[in-house]
């Protein structure tokens, strides 16, 4: 199978590239990434020289550059490429519309034109908005995004749906909860807190720290996408989540305890605008229909993640110094 993976130098995309090449020795992966601040070729050093992997720097919204890449007879595309940080979307929504909406539409057009057999949109639980104390998001929960980031992800999902309904493009959408694990850019909660704790810097926690997220180890997200790629029913949406709801402050305290650092490093800061209170996913459909099961529980996932960042300090330092962008 020849796969086009977009955003494959980012956090989840690079984990997916490693996961798939390990699991399927005969697969080819064409990896396209614009290498924004979030794209990091260091994440792909493990596949350097592997003839099954080829990398192209391009903008998914560029019809000409992407048109040339689509000439390569692709079987399926998995679209991870996106601007992904909520705080940046509050500062600069325009680039989110460009990459997340225009980029998705360009990929959908090219998938139709080149008769790609399957298009997978990697979406997020954030398209459902926020929950109160009770309940879980299901695939039929209303779309009610609250940040420019989640609004552009929701817009992209609706385009994917429309290309399926209007042009019969074969599609799936996955909506996953918060991921953590190796190669996550240290602006996101878990790597940021690990890094700050290691340097004895303050750990900034938004508001009262009681916002709840449902955490999933990145490899379990990759295995879910693998199943959707091979067994997903055309046109279906699949929620992905591990039933690991934790408050942000509980996550931060867990990291401090893993690293033997004091809780006095915690520093509460002004809350993010429009900060969603709670996300929690009902993943019964993918478990029941595709047989998906996460391999990591929260305790083992966090401890594996902390160990990874501890033994990959060079990876962190190259980001801190900016050297990772010089490639
Ligand atoms: P990330 O920011 O680490 O990676 C995104 C990658 O996309 C980067 O390598 C970046 O260079 C690339 N990119 C951005 N704009 C591009 C463009 N116009 N053309 C080509 N490449 C471009 O993000 P991530 O955390 O790996 O998330 C990947 C996908 O999964 C995103 O679509 C995100 O919405 C979704 N998602 C993320 C999470 C999470 O917890 N991180 C959870 C659910 C869904």
Tab-separated table of C-alpha atoms and ligand atoms in Angstrom:
chain	number	residue	atom	x	y	z
A	1	UNK	CA	0.000	0.000	0.000
A	2	UNK	CA	1.222	3.513	-0.787
A	3	UNK	CA	0.132	6.067	1.820
A	4	UNK	CA	0.311	9.836	1.713
A	5	UNK	CA	0.791	11.135	5.251
A	6	UNK	CA	0.519	14.899	5.658
A	7	UNK	CA	1.920	16.641	8.726
A	8	UNK	CA	4.242	13.681	9.221
A	9	UNK	CA	7.025	15.769	10.789
A	10	UNK	CA	4.695	16.860	13.603
A	11	UNK	CA	3.913	15.062	16.847
A	12	UNK	CA	1.222	12.524	15.952
A	13	UNK	CA	2.103	12.295	12.247
A	14	UNK	CA	5.732	11.304	12.956
A	15	UNK	CA	4.624	8.734	15.526
A	16	UNK	CA	2.241	7.354	12.889
A	17	UNK	CA	5.026	7.089	10.284
A	18	UNK	CA	7.173	5.048	12.720
A	19	UNK	CA	4.210	2.943	13.808
A	20	UNK	CA	3.147	2.041	10.258
A	21	UNK	CA	6.635	1.290	8.907
A	22	UNK	CA	7.295	-0.992	11.893
A	23	UNK	CA	3.999	-2.769	11.491
A	24	UNK	CA	3.826	-3.090	7.693
A	25	UNK	CA	7.240	-3.849	6.164
A	26	UNK	CA	5.877	-3.581	2.616
A	27	UNK	CA	4.129	-0.222	2.878
A	28	UNK	CA	5.443	2.951	1.243
A	29	UNK	CA	4.910	6.312	2.921
A	30	UNK	CA	5.070	9.643	1.154
A	31	UNK	CA	5.346	12.232	3.892
A	32	UNK	CA	4.438	15.865	3.177
A	33	UNK	CA	4.966	18.613	5.718
A	34	UNK	CA	5.407	22.370	5.460
A	35	UNK	CA	7.865	22.301	8.379
A	36	UNK	CA	6.229	25.131	10.278
A	37	UNK	CA	7.581	25.771	13.789
A	38	UNK	CA	5.771	22.515	14.777
A	39	UNK	CA	7.390	20.355	12.096
A	40	UNK	CA	10.664	18.787	13.111
A	41	UNK	CA	12.822	16.529	10.924
A	42	UNK	CA	14.494	15.240	14.112
A	43	UNK	CA	11.232	13.354	14.704
A	44	UNK	CA	11.991	11.356	11.554
A	45	UNK	CA	15.667	10.572	12.159
A	46	UNK	CA	14.648	6.956	12.870
A	47	UNK	CA	13.533	6.481	9.243
A	48	UNK	CA	16.429	8.302	7.615
A	49	UNK	CA	17.702	6.222	4.715
A	50	UNK	CA	14.642	3.951	4.777
A	51	UNK	CA	13.671	3.525	1.113
A	52	UNK	CA	10.033	3.013	2.110
A	53	UNK	CA	9.790	6.629	3.327
A	54	UNK	CA	10.082	9.750	1.192
A	55	UNK	CA	9.723	13.299	2.453
A	56	UNK	CA	8.523	16.416	0.609
A	57	UNK	CA	8.355	19.899	2.053
A	58	UNK	CA	5.102	21.436	0.781
A	59	UNK	CA	1.986	23.310	1.849
A	60	UNK	CA	-1.116	21.093	1.706
A	61	UNK	CA	-3.049	24.149	0.496
A	62	UNK	CA	-0.796	24.534	-2.580
A	63	UNK	CA	-2.617	22.921	-5.541
A	64	UNK	CA	0.467	22.805	-7.798
A	65	UNK	CA	2.980	21.345	-5.347
A	66	UNK	CA	0.440	18.880	-3.980
A	67	UNK	CA	-0.808	18.056	-7.492
A	68	UNK	CA	2.683	16.826	-8.392
A	69	UNK	CA	2.833	14.650	-5.285
A	70	UNK	CA	-0.581	13.120	-6.046
A	71	UNK	CA	0.790	11.953	-9.438
A	72	UNK	CA	2.449	9.103	-7.501
A	73	UNK	CA	-0.632	6.816	-7.454
A	74	UNK	CA	-1.520	7.005	-3.809
A	75	UNK	CA	-3.852	4.408	-2.272
A	76	UNK	CA	-4.862	6.377	0.792
A	77	UNK	CA	-4.212	9.705	2.453
A	78	UNK	CA	-4.145	10.420	6.154
A	79	UNK	CA	-4.319	14.132	6.830
A	80	UNK	CA	-2.591	15.126	10.064
A	81	UNK	CA	-1.326	18.480	8.755
A	82	UNK	CA	-2.824	21.376	10.669
A	83	UNK	CA	-2.106	24.321	12.844
A	84	UNK	CA	-2.824	22.679	16.175
A	85	UNK	CA	-2.279	25.021	19.111
A	86	UNK	CA	-5.372	26.723	20.565
A	87	UNK	CA	-3.425	29.656	22.065
A	88	UNK	CA	-1.888	30.477	18.680
A	89	UNK	CA	-5.346	30.334	17.058
A	90	UNK	CA	-6.552	33.001	19.465
A	91	UNK	CA	-3.648	35.254	18.420
A	92	UNK	CA	-3.640	34.481	14.702
A	93	UNK	CA	-6.755	32.700	13.357
A	94	UNK	CA	-5.905	33.366	9.671
A	95	UNK	CA	-3.219	30.704	9.347
A	96	UNK	CA	-5.619	28.180	10.867
A	97	UNK	CA	-8.131	28.909	8.115
A	98	UNK	CA	-5.409	28.544	5.506
A	99	UNK	CA	-3.930	25.235	6.664
A	100	UNK	CA	-6.882	23.567	8.337
A	101	UNK	CA	-9.688	24.546	5.960
A	102	UNK	CA	-8.116	25.504	2.623
A	103	UNK	CA	-5.497	22.792	3.039
A	104	UNK	CA	-8.158	20.143	3.657
A	105	UNK	CA	-10.213	21.306	0.694
A	106	UNK	CA	-7.194	21.124	-1.605
A	107	UNK	CA	-6.458	17.566	-0.455
A	108	UNK	CA	-10.093	16.588	-0.980
A	109	UNK	CA	-10.088	18.025	-4.529
A	110	UNK	CA	-6.883	16.188	-5.395
A	111	UNK	CA	-8.131	12.949	-3.821
A	112	UNK	CA	-11.186	13.093	-6.094
A	113	UNK	CA	-9.173	13.974	-9.167
A	114	UNK	CA	-6.653	11.162	-8.581
A	115	UNK	CA	-9.265	8.622	-7.448
A	116	UNK	CA	-7.645	8.024	-4.057
A	117	UNK	CA	-9.360	5.013	-2.501
A	118	UNK	CA	-9.555	6.379	1.038
A	119	UNK	CA	-9.245	9.803	2.633
A	120	UNK	CA	-8.831	9.954	6.418
A	121	UNK	CA	-9.230	13.248	8.235
A	122	UNK	CA	-7.533	13.302	11.628
A	123	UNK	CA	-9.849	15.505	13.636
A	124	UNK	CA	-10.307	16.231	17.310
A	125	UNK	CA	-12.840	15.970	20.135
A	126	UNK	CA	-12.575	19.769	20.397
A	127	UNK	CA	-15.057	20.125	17.497
A	128	UNK	CA	-17.773	19.100	19.983
A	129	UNK	CA	-17.089	22.098	22.223
A	130	UNK	CA	-17.217	21.714	25.990
A	131	UNK	CA	-19.026	19.388	28.424
A	132	UNK	CA	-20.533	20.010	31.861
A	133	UNK	CA	-19.723	17.687	34.766
A	134	UNK	CA	-21.666	14.786	33.229
A	135	UNK	CA	-21.785	12.995	29.884
A	136	UNK	CA	-19.415	12.043	27.082
A	137	UNK	CA	-19.073	13.106	23.445
A	138	UNK	CA	-20.445	10.550	20.990
A	139	UNK	CA	-20.157	10.706	17.195
A	140	UNK	CA	-23.644	12.237	17.077
A	141	UNK	CA	-22.961	15.007	19.598
A	142	UNK	CA	-23.568	18.441	18.073
A	143	UNK	CA	-20.588	20.222	16.522
A	144	UNK	CA	-20.097	23.314	18.703
A	145	UNK	CA	-16.478	24.516	18.527
A	146	UNK	CA	-15.393	27.337	20.834
A	147	UNK	CA	-11.900	28.332	19.668
A	148	UNK	CA	-10.689	29.423	16.236
A	149	UNK	CA	-8.633	26.194	16.205
A	150	UNK	CA	-11.606	23.917	16.844
A	151	UNK	CA	-13.808	25.973	14.484
A	152	UNK	CA	-11.364	25.364	11.624
A	153	UNK	CA	-11.143	21.662	12.473
A	154	UNK	CA	-14.952	21.503	12.504
A	155	UNK	CA	-15.102	23.339	9.156
A	156	UNK	CA	-12.662	20.812	7.693
A	157	UNK	CA	-14.771	17.906	9.012
A	158	UNK	CA	-17.855	19.359	7.340
A	159	UNK	CA	-16.008	19.663	4.029
A	160	UNK	CA	-14.909	16.029	4.300
A	161	UNK	CA	-18.508	15.017	4.931
A	162	UNK	CA	-19.695	17.128	1.967
A	163	UNK	CA	-17.158	15.548	-0.431
A	164	UNK	CA	-18.439	12.150	0.645
A	165	UNK	CA	-22.122	13.067	0.234
A	166	UNK	CA	-21.746	15.129	-2.959
A	167	UNK	CA	-18.960	13.372	-4.860
A	168	UNK	CA	-18.959	9.912	-3.174
A	169	UNK	CA	-15.329	10.291	-2.068
A	170	UNK	CA	-14.449	7.429	0.330
A	171	UNK	CA	-13.731	9.072	3.653
A	172	UNK	CA	-13.427	8.575	7.381
A	173	UNK	CA	-13.055	11.115	10.146
A	174	UNK	CA	-11.400	10.297	13.472
A	175	UNK	CA	-11.995	12.512	16.499
A	176	UNK	CA	-9.477	11.849	19.218
A	177	UNK	CA	-9.012	13.227	22.694
A	178	UNK	CA	-5.767	14.845	23.933
A	179	UNK	CA	-2.646	12.905	22.985
A	180	UNK	CA	0.684	12.723	24.790
A	181	UNK	CA	3.952	10.872	24.199
A	182	UNK	CA	7.298	11.213	22.396
A	183	UNK	CA	7.981	14.059	19.910
A	184	UNK	CA	5.280	16.445	21.193
A	185	UNK	CA	6.246	20.075	20.690
A	186	UNK	CA	6.977	21.616	24.106
A	187	UNK	CA	4.257	24.259	23.906
A	188	UNK	CA	1.649	21.618	24.806
A	189	UNK	CA	0.800	20.857	28.431
A	190	UNK	CA	2.698	17.636	29.149
A	191	UNK	CA	6.091	18.284	27.440
A	192	UNK	CA	6.017	21.925	28.583
A	193	UNK	CA	5.536	20.885	32.201
A	194	UNK	CA	8.213	18.182	31.970
A	195	UNK	CA	10.684	20.627	30.492
A	196	UNK	CA	9.960	23.396	33.007
A	197	UNK	CA	10.149	20.984	35.925
A	198	UNK	CA	13.497	19.629	34.707
A	199	UNK	CA	14.876	23.172	34.544
A	200	UNK	CA	13.316	24.124	37.922
A	201	UNK	CA	11.237	26.791	36.187
A	202	UNK	CA	7.671	27.657	37.192
A	203	UNK	CA	4.918	25.472	35.729
A	204	UNK	CA	2.179	27.805	34.414
A	205	UNK	CA	-1.315	26.403	35.005
A	206	UNK	CA	-4.325	28.166	33.476
A	207	UNK	CA	-7.137	29.444	35.755
A	208	UNK	CA	-7.999	27.130	38.642
A	209	UNK	CA	-6.327	24.128	36.969
A	210	UNK	CA	-9.597	22.203	37.056
A	211	UNK	CA	-10.188	21.967	33.295
A	212	UNK	CA	-10.569	18.307	32.401
A	213	UNK	CA	-9.053	16.516	29.414
A	214	UNK	CA	-9.287	12.855	28.399
A	215	UNK	CA	-5.690	11.687	27.802
A	216	UNK	CA	-4.528	9.059	25.303
A	217	UNK	CA	-0.989	7.799	24.655
A	218	UNK	CA	-0.085	8.670	21.053
A	219	UNK	CA	0.633	5.079	19.978
A	220	UNK	CA	-2.944	4.146	20.864
A	221	UNK	CA	-4.165	6.930	18.565
A	222	UNK	CA	-1.930	5.521	15.801
A	223	UNK	CA	-3.384	2.027	16.235
A	224	UNK	CA	-6.899	3.492	16.008
A	225	UNK	CA	-6.085	5.239	12.710
A	226	UNK	CA	-4.484	2.032	11.412
A	227	UNK	CA	-7.765	0.196	12.077
A	228	UNK	CA	-9.854	2.936	10.470
A	229	UNK	CA	-7.576	2.824	7.417
A	230	UNK	CA	-8.016	-0.918	6.968
A	231	UNK	CA	-11.477	-1.581	8.352
A	232	UNK	CA	-13.306	1.756	8.654
A	233	UNK	CA	-16.759	1.799	7.069
A	234	UNK	CA	-16.940	4.366	4.262
A	235	UNK	CA	-18.332	7.715	5.424
A	236	UNK	CA	-18.173	6.920	9.153
A	237	UNK	CA	-16.817	9.043	11.979
A	238	UNK	CA	-14.937	7.335	14.814
A	239	UNK	CA	-14.289	8.862	18.226
A	240	UNK	CA	-11.032	7.792	19.876
A	241	UNK	CA	-10.309	8.141	23.593
A	242	UNK	CA	-9.014	6.154	26.518
A	243	UNK	CA	-11.385	7.063	29.395
A	244	UNK	CA	-8.563	8.831	31.174
A	245	UNK	CA	-10.147	12.031	32.405
A	246	UNK	CA	-7.801	14.154	34.487
A	247	UNK	CA	-7.795	17.765	35.618
A	248	UNK	CA	-4.850	19.777	34.317
A	249	UNK	CA	-3.596	20.274	37.855
A	250	UNK	CA	-3.658	16.502	38.486
A	251	UNK	CA	-1.561	15.972	35.332
A	252	UNK	CA	0.941	18.603	36.471
A	253	UNK	CA	1.215	17.114	39.970
A	254	UNK	CA	1.727	13.638	38.496
A	255	UNK	CA	4.621	14.924	36.359
A	256	UNK	CA	6.200	16.646	39.365
A	257	UNK	CA	5.971	13.457	41.379
A	258	UNK	CA	7.471	11.356	38.537
A	259	UNK	CA	10.409	13.801	38.470
A	260	UNK	CA	10.681	14.214	42.251
A	261	UNK	CA	10.137	17.956	41.993
A	262	UNK	CA	8.227	20.122	44.510
A	263	UNK	CA	4.655	21.368	43.947
A	264	UNK	CA	5.880	24.861	44.887
A	265	UNK	CA	6.928	25.119	41.206
A	266	UNK	CA	3.227	25.369	40.225
A	267	UNK	CA	2.207	28.884	39.190
A	268	UNK	CA	-1.474	29.626	38.440
A	269	UNK	CA	-1.828	32.108	35.546
A	270	UNK	CA	-4.731	34.004	33.915
A	271	UNK	CA	-7.056	31.595	32.163
A	272	UNK	CA	-7.061	31.121	28.377
A	273	UNK	CA	-9.905	32.985	26.596
A	274	UNK	CA	-12.906	30.734	25.932
A	275	UNK	CA	-11.168	27.853	27.742
A	276	UNK	CA	-13.277	24.692	27.338
A	277	UNK	CA	-13.989	23.175	30.738
A	278	UNK	CA	-14.240	19.498	30.034
A	279	UNK	CA	-13.720	17.080	27.148
A	280	UNK	CA	-14.499	13.381	27.475
A	281	UNK	CA	-14.906	10.845	24.720
A	282	UNK	CA	-17.195	7.879	24.305
A	283	UNK	CA	-15.125	5.539	22.101
A	284	UNK	CA	-17.582	2.588	22.194
A	285	UNK	CA	-18.117	2.647	18.429
A	286	UNK	CA	-14.478	2.079	17.404
A	287	UNK	CA	-14.049	-0.501	20.176
A	288	UNK	CA	-17.198	-2.395	19.228
A	289	UNK	CA	-17.114	-2.120	15.421
A	290	UNK	CA	-13.378	-2.183	14.683
A	291	UNK	CA	-12.085	-3.976	17.791
A	292	UNK	CA	-9.802	-1.120	18.903
A	293	UNK	CA	-8.307	-1.297	22.385
A	294	UNK	CA	-5.710	1.056	23.895
A	295	UNK	CA	-2.515	-0.648	25.088
A	296	UNK	CA	-1.429	2.015	27.588
A	297	UNK	CA	-3.187	3.067	30.763
A	298	UNK	CA	-2.604	6.605	31.986
A	299	UNK	CA	-0.043	5.624	34.661
A	300	UNK	CA	2.172	3.630	32.308
A	301	UNK	CA	1.740	6.145	29.482
A	302	UNK	CA	2.836	9.110	31.598
A	303	UNK	CA	5.749	7.285	33.075
A	304	UNK	CA	6.933	6.104	29.609
A	305	UNK	CA	6.556	9.676	28.349
A	306	UNK	CA	8.515	11.259	31.213
A	307	UNK	CA	11.308	8.707	30.668
A	308	UNK	CA	11.357	9.481	26.938
A	309	UNK	CA	11.814	13.228	27.525
A	310	UNK	CA	14.478	12.530	30.134
A	311	UNK	CA	16.484	10.420	27.730
A	312	UNK	CA	15.920	12.748	24.770
A	313	UNK	CA	17.138	16.016	26.227
A	314	UNK	CA	19.118	16.704	23.052
A	315	UNK	CA	15.844	16.681	21.097
A	316	UNK	CA	14.482	19.269	23.563
A	317	UNK	CA	17.628	21.394	23.463
A	318	UNK	CA	17.579	21.573	19.664
A	319	UNK	CA	14.047	22.972	19.894
A	320	UNK	CA	14.955	25.420	22.663
A	321	UNK	CA	17.932	26.736	20.656
A	322	UNK	CA	16.041	26.772	17.347
A	323	UNK	CA	18.657	24.438	15.801
A	324	UNK	CA	15.919	21.972	14.774
A	325	UNK	CA	14.719	24.461	12.144
A	326	UNK	CA	18.077	24.730	10.451
A	327	UNK	CA	17.601	21.547	8.444
B	1	LIG	P1	1.546	19.260	15.376
B	1	LIG	O1	1.317	20.734	15.423
B	1	LIG	O2	2.573	18.642	16.224
B	1	LIG	O3	1.879	18.840	13.861
B	1	LIG	C1	1.255	19.404	12.754
B	1	LIG	C2	2.182	19.259	11.554
B	1	LIG	O4	1.501	19.800	10.404
B	1	LIG	C3	3.501	20.008	11.689
B	1	LIG	O5	4.558	19.148	11.358
B	1	LIG	C4	3.381	21.164	10.693
B	1	LIG	O6	4.613	21.522	10.128
B	1	LIG	C5	2.440	20.574	9.668
B	1	LIG	N1	1.684	21.598	8.923
B	1	LIG	C6	1.005	22.658	9.439
B	1	LIG	N2	0.440	23.357	8.442
B	1	LIG	C7	0.768	22.721	7.276
B	1	LIG	C8	0.471	22.956	5.914
B	1	LIG	N3	-0.250	24.009	5.536
B	1	LIG	N4	0.958	22.098	4.994
B	1	LIG	C9	1.709	21.026	5.365
B	1	LIG	N5	2.029	20.759	6.644
B	1	LIG	C10	1.559	21.598	7.598
B	1	LIG	O7	0.118	18.638	15.611
B	1	LIG	P2	-0.287	17.209	16.217
B	1	LIG	O8	-0.513	17.351	17.664
B	1	LIG	O9	0.638	16.192	15.706
B	1	LIG	O10	-1.702	17.006	15.540
B	1	LIG	C11	-1.833	16.350	14.281
B	1	LIG	C12	-3.303	16.316	13.912
B	1	LIG	O11	-4.052	15.630	14.906
B	1	LIG	C13	-3.910	17.719	13.789
B	1	LIG	O12	-4.766	17.727	12.685
B	1	LIG	C14	-4.697	17.872	15.092
B	1	LIG	O13	-5.809	18.701	14.897
B	1	LIG	C15	-5.103	16.452	15.370
B	1	LIG	N6	-5.302	16.109	16.796
B	1	LIG	C16	-4.321	16.404	17.709
B	1	LIG	C17	-4.522	16.013	19.041
B	1	LIG	C18	-3.467	16.271	20.088
B	1	LIG	O14	-3.722	16.043	21.276
B	1	LIG	N7	-2.267	16.705	19.734
B	1	LIG	C19	-5.695	15.364	19.422
B	1	LIG	C20	-6.655	15.087	18.450
B	1	LIG	C21	-6.435	15.451	17.142
